[in-house]
Tab-separated table of C-alpha atoms and ligand atoms in Angstrom:
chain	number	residue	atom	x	y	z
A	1	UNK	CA	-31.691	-12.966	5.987
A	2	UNK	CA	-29.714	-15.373	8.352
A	3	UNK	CA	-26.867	-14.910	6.088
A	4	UNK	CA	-26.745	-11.398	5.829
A	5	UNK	CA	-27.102	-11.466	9.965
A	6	UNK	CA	-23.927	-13.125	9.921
A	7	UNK	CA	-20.301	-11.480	9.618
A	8	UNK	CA	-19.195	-11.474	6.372
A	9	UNK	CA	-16.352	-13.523	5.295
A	10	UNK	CA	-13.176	-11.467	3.706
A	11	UNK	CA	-10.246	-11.860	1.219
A	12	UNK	CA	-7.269	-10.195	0.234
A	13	UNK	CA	-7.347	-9.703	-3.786
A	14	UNK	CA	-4.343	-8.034	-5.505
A	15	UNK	CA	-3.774	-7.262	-9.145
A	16	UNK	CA	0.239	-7.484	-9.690
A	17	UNK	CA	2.087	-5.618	-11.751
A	18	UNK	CA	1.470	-7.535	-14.978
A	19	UNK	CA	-2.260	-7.414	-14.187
A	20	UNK	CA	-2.123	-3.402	-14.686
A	21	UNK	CA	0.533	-2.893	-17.226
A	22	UNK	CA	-1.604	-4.955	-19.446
A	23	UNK	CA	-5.042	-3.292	-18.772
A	24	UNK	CA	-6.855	-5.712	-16.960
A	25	UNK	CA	-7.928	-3.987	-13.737
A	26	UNK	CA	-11.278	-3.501	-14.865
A	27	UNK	CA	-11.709	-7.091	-16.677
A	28	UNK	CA	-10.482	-8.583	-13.276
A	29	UNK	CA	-13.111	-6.045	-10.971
A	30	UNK	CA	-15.851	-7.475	-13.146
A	31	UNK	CA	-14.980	-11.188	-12.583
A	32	UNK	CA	-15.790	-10.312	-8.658
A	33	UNK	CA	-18.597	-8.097	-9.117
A	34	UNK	CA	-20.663	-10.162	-11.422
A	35	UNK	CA	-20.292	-12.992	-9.045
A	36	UNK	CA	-21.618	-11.352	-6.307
A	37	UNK	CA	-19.032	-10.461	-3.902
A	38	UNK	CA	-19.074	-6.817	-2.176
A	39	UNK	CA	-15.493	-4.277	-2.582
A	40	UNK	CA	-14.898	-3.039	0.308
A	41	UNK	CA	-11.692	-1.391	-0.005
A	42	UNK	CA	-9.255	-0.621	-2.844
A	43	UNK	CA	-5.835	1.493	-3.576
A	44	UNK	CA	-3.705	1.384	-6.255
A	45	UNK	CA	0.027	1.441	-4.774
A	46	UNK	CA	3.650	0.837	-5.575
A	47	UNK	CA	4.507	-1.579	-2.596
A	48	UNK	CA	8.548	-1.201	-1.492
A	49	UNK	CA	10.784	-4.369	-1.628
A	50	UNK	CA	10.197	-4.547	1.958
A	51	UNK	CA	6.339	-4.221	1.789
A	52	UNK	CA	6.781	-7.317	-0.701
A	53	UNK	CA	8.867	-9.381	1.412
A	54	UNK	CA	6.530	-9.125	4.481
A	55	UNK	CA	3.416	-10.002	2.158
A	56	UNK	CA	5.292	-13.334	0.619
A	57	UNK	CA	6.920	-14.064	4.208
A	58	UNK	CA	5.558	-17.684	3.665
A	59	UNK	CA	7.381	-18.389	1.225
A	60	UNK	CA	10.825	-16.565	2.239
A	61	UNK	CA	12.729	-20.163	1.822
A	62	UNK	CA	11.836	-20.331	-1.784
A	63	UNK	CA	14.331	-19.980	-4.366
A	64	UNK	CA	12.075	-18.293	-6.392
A	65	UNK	CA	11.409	-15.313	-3.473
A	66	UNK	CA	13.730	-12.415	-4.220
A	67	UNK	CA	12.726	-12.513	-7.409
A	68	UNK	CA	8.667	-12.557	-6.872
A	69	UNK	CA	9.350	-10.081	-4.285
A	70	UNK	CA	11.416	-7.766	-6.614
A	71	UNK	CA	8.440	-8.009	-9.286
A	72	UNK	CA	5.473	-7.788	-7.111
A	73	UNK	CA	7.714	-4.473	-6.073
A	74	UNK	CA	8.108	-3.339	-10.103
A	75	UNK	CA	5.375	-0.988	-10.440
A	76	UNK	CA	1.675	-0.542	-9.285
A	77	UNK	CA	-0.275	-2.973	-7.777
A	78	UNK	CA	-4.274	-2.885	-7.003
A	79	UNK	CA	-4.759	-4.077	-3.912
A	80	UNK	CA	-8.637	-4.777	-2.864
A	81	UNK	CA	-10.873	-6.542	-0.517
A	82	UNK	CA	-13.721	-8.326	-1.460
A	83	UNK	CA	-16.771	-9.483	0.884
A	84	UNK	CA	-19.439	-12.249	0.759
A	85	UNK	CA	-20.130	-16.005	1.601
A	86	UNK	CA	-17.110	-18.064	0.955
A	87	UNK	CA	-14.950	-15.160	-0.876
A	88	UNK	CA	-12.148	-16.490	0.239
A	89	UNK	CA	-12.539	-20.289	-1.396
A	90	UNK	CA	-14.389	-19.427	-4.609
A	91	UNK	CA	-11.810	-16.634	-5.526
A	92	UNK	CA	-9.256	-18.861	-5.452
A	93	UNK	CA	-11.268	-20.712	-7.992
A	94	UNK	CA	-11.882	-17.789	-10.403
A	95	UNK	CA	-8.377	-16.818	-9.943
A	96	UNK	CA	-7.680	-20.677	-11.219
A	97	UNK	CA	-4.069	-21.986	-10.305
A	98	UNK	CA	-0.455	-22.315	-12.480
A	99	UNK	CA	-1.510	-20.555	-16.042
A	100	UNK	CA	-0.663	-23.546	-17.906
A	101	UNK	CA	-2.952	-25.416	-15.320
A	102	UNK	CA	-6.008	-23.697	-15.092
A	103	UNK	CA	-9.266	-23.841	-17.152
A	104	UNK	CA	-10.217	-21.791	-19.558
A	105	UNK	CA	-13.085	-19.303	-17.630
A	106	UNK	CA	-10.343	-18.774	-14.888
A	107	UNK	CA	-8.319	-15.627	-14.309
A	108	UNK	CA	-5.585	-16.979	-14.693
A	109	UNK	CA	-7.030	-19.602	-17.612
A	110	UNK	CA	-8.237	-16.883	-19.567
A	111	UNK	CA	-5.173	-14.074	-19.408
A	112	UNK	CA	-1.987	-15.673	-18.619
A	113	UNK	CA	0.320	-18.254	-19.792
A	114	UNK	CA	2.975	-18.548	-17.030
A	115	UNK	CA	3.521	-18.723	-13.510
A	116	UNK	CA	5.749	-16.070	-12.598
A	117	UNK	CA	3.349	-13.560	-14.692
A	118	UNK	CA	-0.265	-14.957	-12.892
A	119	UNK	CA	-1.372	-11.475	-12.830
A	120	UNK	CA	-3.262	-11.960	-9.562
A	121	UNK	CA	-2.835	-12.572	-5.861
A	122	UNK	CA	-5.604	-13.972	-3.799
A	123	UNK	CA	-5.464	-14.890	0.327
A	124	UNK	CA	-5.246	-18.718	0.258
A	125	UNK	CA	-6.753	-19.306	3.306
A	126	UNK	CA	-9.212	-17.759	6.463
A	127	UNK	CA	-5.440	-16.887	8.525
A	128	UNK	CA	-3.724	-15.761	5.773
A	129	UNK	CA	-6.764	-13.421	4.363
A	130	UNK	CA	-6.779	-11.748	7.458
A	131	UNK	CA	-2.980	-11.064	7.637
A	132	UNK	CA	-2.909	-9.765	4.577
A	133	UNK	CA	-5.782	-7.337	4.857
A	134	UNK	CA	-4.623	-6.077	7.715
A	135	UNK	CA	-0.868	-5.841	6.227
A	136	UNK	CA	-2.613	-3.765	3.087
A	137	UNK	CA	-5.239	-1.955	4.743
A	138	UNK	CA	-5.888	0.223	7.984
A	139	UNK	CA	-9.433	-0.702	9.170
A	140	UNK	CA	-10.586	2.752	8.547
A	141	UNK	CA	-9.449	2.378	4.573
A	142	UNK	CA	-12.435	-0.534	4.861
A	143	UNK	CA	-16.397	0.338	4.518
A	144	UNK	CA	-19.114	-1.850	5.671
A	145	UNK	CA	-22.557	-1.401	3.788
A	146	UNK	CA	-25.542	-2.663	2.935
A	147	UNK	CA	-25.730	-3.062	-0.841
A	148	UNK	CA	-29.914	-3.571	-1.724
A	149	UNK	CA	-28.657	-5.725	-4.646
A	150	UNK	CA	-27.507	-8.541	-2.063
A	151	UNK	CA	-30.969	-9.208	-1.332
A	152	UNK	CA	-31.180	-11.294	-4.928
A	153	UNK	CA	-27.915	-12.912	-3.951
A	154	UNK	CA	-28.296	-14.108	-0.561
B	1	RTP	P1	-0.782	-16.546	-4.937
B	1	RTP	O1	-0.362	-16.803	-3.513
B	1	RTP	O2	-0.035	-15.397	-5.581
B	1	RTP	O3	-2.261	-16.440	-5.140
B	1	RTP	O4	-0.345	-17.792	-5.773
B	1	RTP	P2	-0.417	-19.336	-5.454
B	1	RTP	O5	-1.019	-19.593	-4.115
B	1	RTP	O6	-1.031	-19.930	-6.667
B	1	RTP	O7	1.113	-19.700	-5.418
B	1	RTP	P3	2.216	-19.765	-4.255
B	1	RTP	O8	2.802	-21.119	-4.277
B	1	RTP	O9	1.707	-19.220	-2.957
B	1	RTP	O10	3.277	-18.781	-4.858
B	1	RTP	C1	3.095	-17.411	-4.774
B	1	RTP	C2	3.491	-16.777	-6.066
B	1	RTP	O11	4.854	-17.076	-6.349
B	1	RTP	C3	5.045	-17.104	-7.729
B	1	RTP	N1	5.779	-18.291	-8.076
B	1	RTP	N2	6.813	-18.252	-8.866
B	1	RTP	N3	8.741	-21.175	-9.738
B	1	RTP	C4	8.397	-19.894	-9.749
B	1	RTP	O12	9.007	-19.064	-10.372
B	1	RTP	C5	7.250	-19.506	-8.958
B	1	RTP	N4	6.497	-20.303	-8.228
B	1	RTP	C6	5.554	-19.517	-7.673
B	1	RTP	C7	3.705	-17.036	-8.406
B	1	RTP	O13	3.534	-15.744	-8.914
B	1	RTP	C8	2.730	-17.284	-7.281
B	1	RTP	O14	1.559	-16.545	-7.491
């Protein structure tokens, strides 16, 4: 009950453009769902060049940035956020790390090989999560509810 009191924590969750071409939107919804965690917003959208640039600002001195921003840019992305204790931690550990790093059972384990192709985007951090949310999503594109299944989770 204490839990549920509390303000739920948030992350940012996108499916790139390799993640959708290849079919696994719904194989990557289930991975969250079965867990536990809440949606509590998603779109499906073709994010602009610039649109990709401000989401991967971090990492503007890479060399490898015009080209991650030109392919997160490519084609349709699903962009989500997903709600519940610690969301932001343990979906960075179903998404797993580098492909060619990451355990079988991981997201990116399971359904990709390399790193440029990882098929899925999740907030790294409390700061970041919130950034990006609120780069993706207006707060009214955002529900808040009270799912009666959460009471055998928390
Ligand atoms: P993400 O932010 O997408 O969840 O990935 P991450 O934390 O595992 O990786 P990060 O270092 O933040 O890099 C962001 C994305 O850049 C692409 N990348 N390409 N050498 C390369 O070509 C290279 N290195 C990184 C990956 O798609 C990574 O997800």
């Amino acid at each position: 009950q204490e839990v549920l009191a509390a303000e739920m924590e948030r992350t940012f969750i996108a499916i790139k453009p390799d993640g959708v071409q290849r079919g696994l939107i719904s194989e990557i919804i289930t991975r969250f769902e079965r867990k536990g965690f809440k949606l509590v917003g998603i779109k499906i959208m073709v994010p602009s060049n610039g649109f990709a640039q401000k989401h991967y600002h971090g990492l503007k001195e890479r060399p490898f940035f015009n080209g991650l921003c030109n392919f997160l840019s490519s084609g349709p992305v699903v962009a989500m956020v997903w709600e519940g204790e610690g969301v932001i931690r343990y979906g960075r550990k179903l998404i797993g790390t580098d492909p060619q790093k990451s355990e079988p059972g991981t997201i990116r384990g399971d359904l990709a090989v390399v790193l440029g192709r990882n098929v899925i985007h999740g907030s790294d951090g409390p700061e970041t999560a919130k950034d990006e949310i609120s780069l993706w999503f207006k707060p009214e594109e955002l529900v808040s509810y009270t799912n009666n299944a959460e009471k055998w989770i928390y």
